[in-house]
Amino acid sequence: MPASAQIAERRQSRMIPVLRGEQGPVMVGLLPVAFLGLLFLLPVLRLFLLSVEGGTLAHFDKAITSDLYLTVFIETFRIAAIVTCCSLLMAYPVAYVLSTASPRWVLIGLVFLMLPFWTSILVRTYAWMILLGRNGVLNQALLGAGVIKQPVALIFNTTGVVIGMVHVLLPYMVFPIYSAMLRVNRDLLLAAEGLGASGWSVFRRIFLPLTMPGVIAGTALVFILSLGFYITPALLGGGKVIMIAVLIEQQVRQFLEWGFAAALSCLLLVIAVLFYVLLNRLGRRETIA
Amino acid sequence: MVLLRVPSRVKAGLFFLGNAMLGTAAAAQAQEPPKPPQIVFNDSGGDMQKAMRDSFYNEFEKRFGIRVVTTSPVDAGKLKAMVESGNIEWTVTEIGPEEAMLAEKEGLLEPLDHKIIDLSDYPKHLQDRKYIMPKGVYTTVMGYSTDAFPAGKGPTSWADFWDVKKFPGPRTLRDSPIDNLEFALLADGVAPDKVYPIDVARAFKKLDEIKPHITVWWKTGAQSAQLLVDKEAVMGSAWNGRYFVAIKNGAPLKIEWNQGMIKESAFVIPKGAKDAYWGQKMLAVITDAKAQGIYANIITYPGLNLKSMEYVKPELQTFMPTHPDNLPKQVWTDAKWWLDNGKDMNERWSKWILAK
Amino acid sequence: MNDATPHVVTAARGPLLSLSSIVKRYDAVLAVAGIDLSVQDGEILTILGPSGSGKTTLLKMVAGFEQSDEGYIRLGERDITDATPASRGIGMVFQNYALFPHMPVAENVAFPLEMRRMGQAQIKDRVAKALALVGLAGYENRYPRQLSGGQQQRVALARAVVFEPPLLLLDEPFGALDRKLREQMQLEVKRLQRQLGITALFVTHDQEEALVLSDRIAVMNLGRIEQIGTPFEIYAQPVNRFVADFIGESNLYRGNVSAVAQGRMTAEIEGGLMVTAQTATLYPVGSTVGILVRPEAPRTLGDGETADNVASGSVTEVVYLGDAIKYVVALDGGHDMTVRWPYRPSTETLQIGTRLRLGWSADLVHVVGWD
């Protein structure tokens, strides 16, 4: 009894005020709830209804049994996973540098980080072409230096898609990690060092676990956003990379097959939610402290 | 601002123009719905929108004193959403040929009012269109870099395009089965008049051969010509106007008209559009031979009004798909076949793209 | 931790930590301006100073978190001036404990042992002993956020001593605790320190805490040590005006020496009050000095009673302190004098406006140089 009572009590204390019946927060919470309900839940419900139009699961059946859609779903996850890993590997050091930089450098760093947001996809694609294309700066330099004999395909394939997506999604990984790093009490690092930990141990035992919530949040954000990417893979993939959003878009815009598009979207949504729940669970274990 | 100052003049002009254009002018005038301050025209945007503005939109504004507001891009899905929700933003929209037929089948279109839209100068087989207003033509043509292949030594057929030994270098084609299946059959020796119905298996088998040499399957019109300009590819396919704009800007490209896939560009009025009457008037302006000529001079997509060629500049004539030298070399796309098979072909296409 | 019988250390056994000519600059600011300091083996030495005095910087240099610009630091036989914090083997308790929030108590305490690659069985044993020592046996699996402030403090202590460091650094460790808990923890730290025979260097701005905890106190100001000595010396015999003013509540007046004779000197405080002092250090006639009278020194004189120093005035403020009462008395010469007397229920509390004669003997007057 004591254990369960304790848990119940803790749950009670953790409950958001709305559920504890305080009036002010209810009013404050109402607006966003109404906003989300109206602009998110309702359309999702409609989407679901569309996917089972005619009262059959035929659309889902097609989506699951057709090898094309299965293949594309798998490809989509594969690319999302690669993009997430690359973003993480790049974002972690970037966030660390930012978290230790002076305010002025933080500002400059953030502006650079946000640049892709302010640049149109076409301009970005063109810029990558200039840099990485067959006649791009990098290939020219490598050819000139005699490192390679033939131009290397750096864009218009999966590599290009990953580069383009990481470029755009990096801020989504950097910000949660950066803010997690800012929250780490620097005394903890000194304390660990003083207690005999090497630099690596301080990182592995203290800094990394404490910034894990940021890593998990960033991973969830980037992975889920990656799943829905459409234009970047289309342009930088050279048409050789197909992600599920491309097929959904085709069904919606080209073939006016909204029922089937809705079924594909529902599947994608379910998978994204499952992934989020899974990560969240992992995150809760990490942040138990 | 300028428009606000002209209505009185326009009204006077309208009266005479109306008389000149419409046989039943008096009757039409009597029951003409009130003029809205503006209509919304949805087009492909970019270079094409600029050309539309300088030809048809300005002409419409001048005639009727109604402002033409433009939106883009072309989106059949959005058309369906508008019609189904009853909240129709567009008065007129451009639409792809197969998508137009699909929209007609789904009942998303307003019928054309032949009392307003005069198609008597159009080719015979287009004169009785019920829903889809034929505006002009464009062709998916082959183009190549004259840096890679000097003029006269370039590929002249899709068989040449497939011949990577004789014409080496990376290629680019559109990321869509449309045109590519036809090109494959033509490359495989199928006679132009035997292309339809498409032997799909044969086409994909032939496409297997060229697949490793395609560096980019292009998605947007802008991409198609730019890839040649940037030397990412030495030859490719594109809509003829895109190559023309690049050539006009000095790019070392050449268009090969032989075995181009020529097709109709279409405009429609969404079913239940607010100012459908004025949409019909807009379409009537688009049938105007002179306006079509002006448009063709800007972007080399000629109108289907047979008299419009009279207004096309002589030096641009050879860039037109309808030029007597070019037209016979091309193959007409069978939009009906694509309406019936498009969905299956696209799935098959995606599978084929993903196959290693 | 030693299994041998806890030995009580009162006498110093020689210097364990010595700082020589330590200087630290931040840009143009001289944070530590040349400090020499020896901490004797087994003592608790407190560095006491206002914020900005450089005391924390000094502590960080001992811990190795900051590098000194000049000077040497020795720990026992070893020069640790340039050693990494990890290699110094010094235990430290941080201001906010710096417990690792993602580790339960046992893991926190085990951390320094793990870093020393000690065997698991030995670690378990040592952690259990350390936790028992601070009275937290049974809390092994709690997370820091599930503990009270005092308990967190104990974990921090256990973690700092579990690997038997020769030296323990404490950086304002009691600041976050309420008064009662603070006093309890102060005594506990003192008990622990004596029990373990550990040497402790302690930094605080709280002079009361310093007086309670320390064997010796070093008063720091503007990057320098103003005075170093036992709590009694610091309190009763401050060497200069800063120390006199900073330590304890004090009545400090500026005066001129008017006469010196037979180990006594008389100084005139502006406004005409003459104060006679009996001190070891005598200042020449005419020099400006600070006259220090601790609030507990004066007593009320009855009619006809007299003392070395006498002043009259009236009460302007009454502050009840529980075990004592503090009065502010406006002296007739124009100065205020704060007096503090133990409170007894039998004595009548003086009212504001009450006239009284205060008297105090010459040996309760301390004189410091004014400059």
Short mmCIF file of N, CA, C and O in Angstrom, two decimals, chain A residues 222-258:
data_model
loop_
_atom_site.label_atom_id
_atom_site.label_comp_id
_atom_site.label_asym_id
_atom_site.label_seq_id
_atom_site.Cartn_x
_atom_site.Cartn_y
_atom_site.Cartn_z
N VAL A 222 13.42 16.12 -35.11
CA VAL A 222 14.04 15.97 -36.43
C VAL A 222 13.52 14.73 -37.13
O VAL A 222 13.19 14.76 -38.31
N PHE A 223 13.39 13.64 -36.38
CA PHE A 223 12.93 12.41 -37.03
C PHE A 223 11.52 12.59 -37.56
O PHE A 223 11.23 12.26 -38.71
N ILE A 224 10.65 13.15 -36.73
CA ILE A 224 9.26 13.27 -37.14
C ILE A 224 9.11 14.28 -38.29
O ILE A 224 8.38 14.04 -39.25
N LEU A 225 9.87 15.37 -38.20
CA LEU A 225 9.82 16.33 -39.32
C LEU A 225 10.37 15.69 -40.60
O LEU A 225 9.84 15.92 -41.68
N SER A 226 11.40 14.88 -40.45
CA SER A 226 12.00 14.23 -41.63
C SER A 226 10.98 13.35 -42.35
O SER A 226 10.98 13.29 -43.58
N LEU A 227 10.15 12.69 -41.57
CA LEU A 227 9.18 11.76 -42.17
C LEU A 227 8.31 12.49 -43.19
O LEU A 227 7.88 11.90 -44.17
N GLY A 228 8.02 13.76 -42.92
CA GLY A 228 7.10 14.49 -43.79
C GLY A 228 7.79 15.31 -44.87
O GLY A 228 7.14 16.08 -45.56
N PHE A 229 9.12 15.15 -45.02
CA PHE A 229 9.81 15.99 -45.98
C PHE A 229 9.42 15.66 -47.41
O PHE A 229 9.23 14.51 -47.76
N TYR A 230 9.34 16.69 -48.22
CA TYR A 230 8.83 16.47 -49.56
C TYR A 230 9.67 17.17 -50.63
O TYR A 230 10.20 16.55 -51.54
N ILE A 231 9.82 18.49 -50.48
CA ILE A 231 10.45 19.23 -51.57
C ILE A 231 11.96 18.99 -51.63
O ILE A 231 12.51 18.76 -52.71
N THR A 232 12.61 19.02 -50.48
CA THR A 232 14.06 18.83 -50.48
C THR A 232 14.47 17.49 -51.10
O THR A 232 15.32 17.46 -51.99
N PRO A 233 13.86 16.38 -50.67
CA PRO A 233 14.24 15.12 -51.32
C PRO A 233 13.91 15.12 -52.81
O PRO A 233 14.65 14.56 -53.61
N ALA A 234 12.80 15.79 -53.16
CA ALA A 234 12.43 15.81 -54.57
C ALA A 234 13.50 16.52 -55.40
O ALA A 234 13.90 16.05 -56.46
N LEU A 235 14.00 17.65 -54.87
CA LEU A 235 14.94 18.44 -55.67
C LEU A 235 16.38 17.94 -55.55
O LEU A 235 17.11 17.93 -56.52
N LEU A 236 16.79 17.56 -54.34
CA LEU A 236 18.19 17.16 -54.18
C LEU A 236 18.40 15.67 -54.40
O LEU A 236 19.52 15.21 -54.48
N GLY A 237 17.27 14.93 -54.49
CA GLY A 237 17.40 13.50 -54.72
C GLY A 237 17.51 13.16 -56.19
O GLY A 237 17.67 12.01 -56.54
N GLY A 238 17.37 14.17 -57.02
CA GLY A 238 17.45 13.91 -58.46
C GLY A 238 16.35 12.98 -58.93
O GLY A 238 16.49 12.32 -59.96
N GLY A 239 15.27 12.89 -58.16
CA GLY A 239 14.16 12.03 -58.55
C GLY A 239 14.40 10.57 -58.21
O GLY A 239 13.55 9.73 -58.43
N LYS A 240 15.58 10.26 -57.63
CA LYS A 240 15.89 8.86 -57.35
C LYS A 240 15.50 8.46 -55.94
O LYS A 240 15.56 7.29 -55.59
N VAL A 241 15.18 9.47 -55.12
CA VAL A 241 14.81 9.20 -53.74
C VAL A 241 13.32 9.51 -53.60
O VAL A 241 12.89 10.60 -53.94
N ILE A 242 12.55 8.53 -53.15
CA ILE A 242 11.12 8.76 -53.00
C ILE A 242 10.77 8.62 -51.52
O ILE A 242 11.03 7.59 -50.91
N MET A 243 10.22 9.66 -50.97
CA MET A 243 9.76 9.58 -49.59
C MET A 243 8.23 9.58 -49.62
O MET A 243 7.60 10.01 -50.58
N ILE A 244 7.63 9.10 -48.55
CA ILE A 244 6.19 8.82 -48.57
C ILE A 244 5.37 10.08 -48.83
O ILE A 244 4.34 10.03 -49.49
N ALA A 245 5.88 11.23 -48.37
CA ALA A 245 5.11 12.47 -48.57
C ALA A 245 4.93 12.77 -50.06
O ALA A 245 3.93 13.35 -50.47
N VAL A 246 5.92 12.37 -50.86
CA VAL A 246 5.83 12.61 -52.30
C VAL A 246 4.65 11.83 -52.88
O VAL A 246 3.87 12.36 -53.67
N LEU A 247 4.52 10.59 -52.45
CA LEU A 247 3.44 9.77 -52.97
C LEU A 247 2.08 10.27 -52.47
O LEU A 247 1.09 10.24 -53.20
N ILE A 248 2.05 10.71 -51.21
CA ILE A 248 0.80 11.24 -50.67
C ILE A 248 0.38 12.47 -51.47
O ILE A 248 -0.76 12.62 -51.88
N GLU A 249 1.35 13.33 -51.71
CA GLU A 249 1.08 14.56 -52.45
C GLU A 249 0.56 14.24 -53.86
O GLU A 249 -0.37 14.87 -54.35
N GLN A 250 1.18 13.23 -54.45
CA GLN A 250 0.75 12.82 -55.79
C GLN A 250 -0.72 12.38 -55.79
O GLN A 250 -1.49 12.75 -56.67
N GLN A 251 -1.07 11.60 -54.76
CA GLN A 251 -2.45 11.12 -54.67
C GLN A 251 -3.42 12.28 -54.48
O GLN A 251 -4.52 12.28 -55.01
N VAL A 252 -3.00 13.26 -53.70
CA VAL A 252 -3.89 14.39 -53.40
C VAL A 252 -4.03 15.30 -54.60
O VAL A 252 -5.13 15.65 -55.01
N ARG A 253 -2.91 15.68 -55.18
CA ARG A 253 -2.94 16.74 -56.18
C ARG A 253 -3.13 16.23 -57.59
O ARG A 253 -3.77 16.88 -58.41
N GLN A 254 -2.56 15.08 -57.87
CA GLN A 254 -2.57 14.64 -59.26
C GLN A 254 -3.76 13.73 -59.55
O GLN A 254 -4.40 13.86 -60.58
N PHE A 255 -4.03 12.81 -58.60
CA PHE A 255 -5.06 11.82 -58.91
C PHE A 255 -6.35 12.04 -58.13
O PHE A 255 -7.30 11.31 -58.30
N LEU A 256 -6.36 13.05 -57.29
CA LEU A 256 -7.55 13.40 -56.52
C LEU A 256 -8.07 12.20 -55.73
O LEU A 256 -9.25 12.08 -55.47
N GLU A 257 -7.16 11.30 -55.36
CA GLU A 257 -7.53 10.10 -54.58
C GLU A 257 -7.35 10.41 -53.10
O GLU A 257 -6.40 9.99 -52.46
N TRP A 258 -8.28 11.16 -52.53
CA TRP A 258 -8.08 11.63 -51.17
C TRP A 258 -8.22 10.52 -50.14
O TRP A 258 -7.58 10.55 -49.10
#
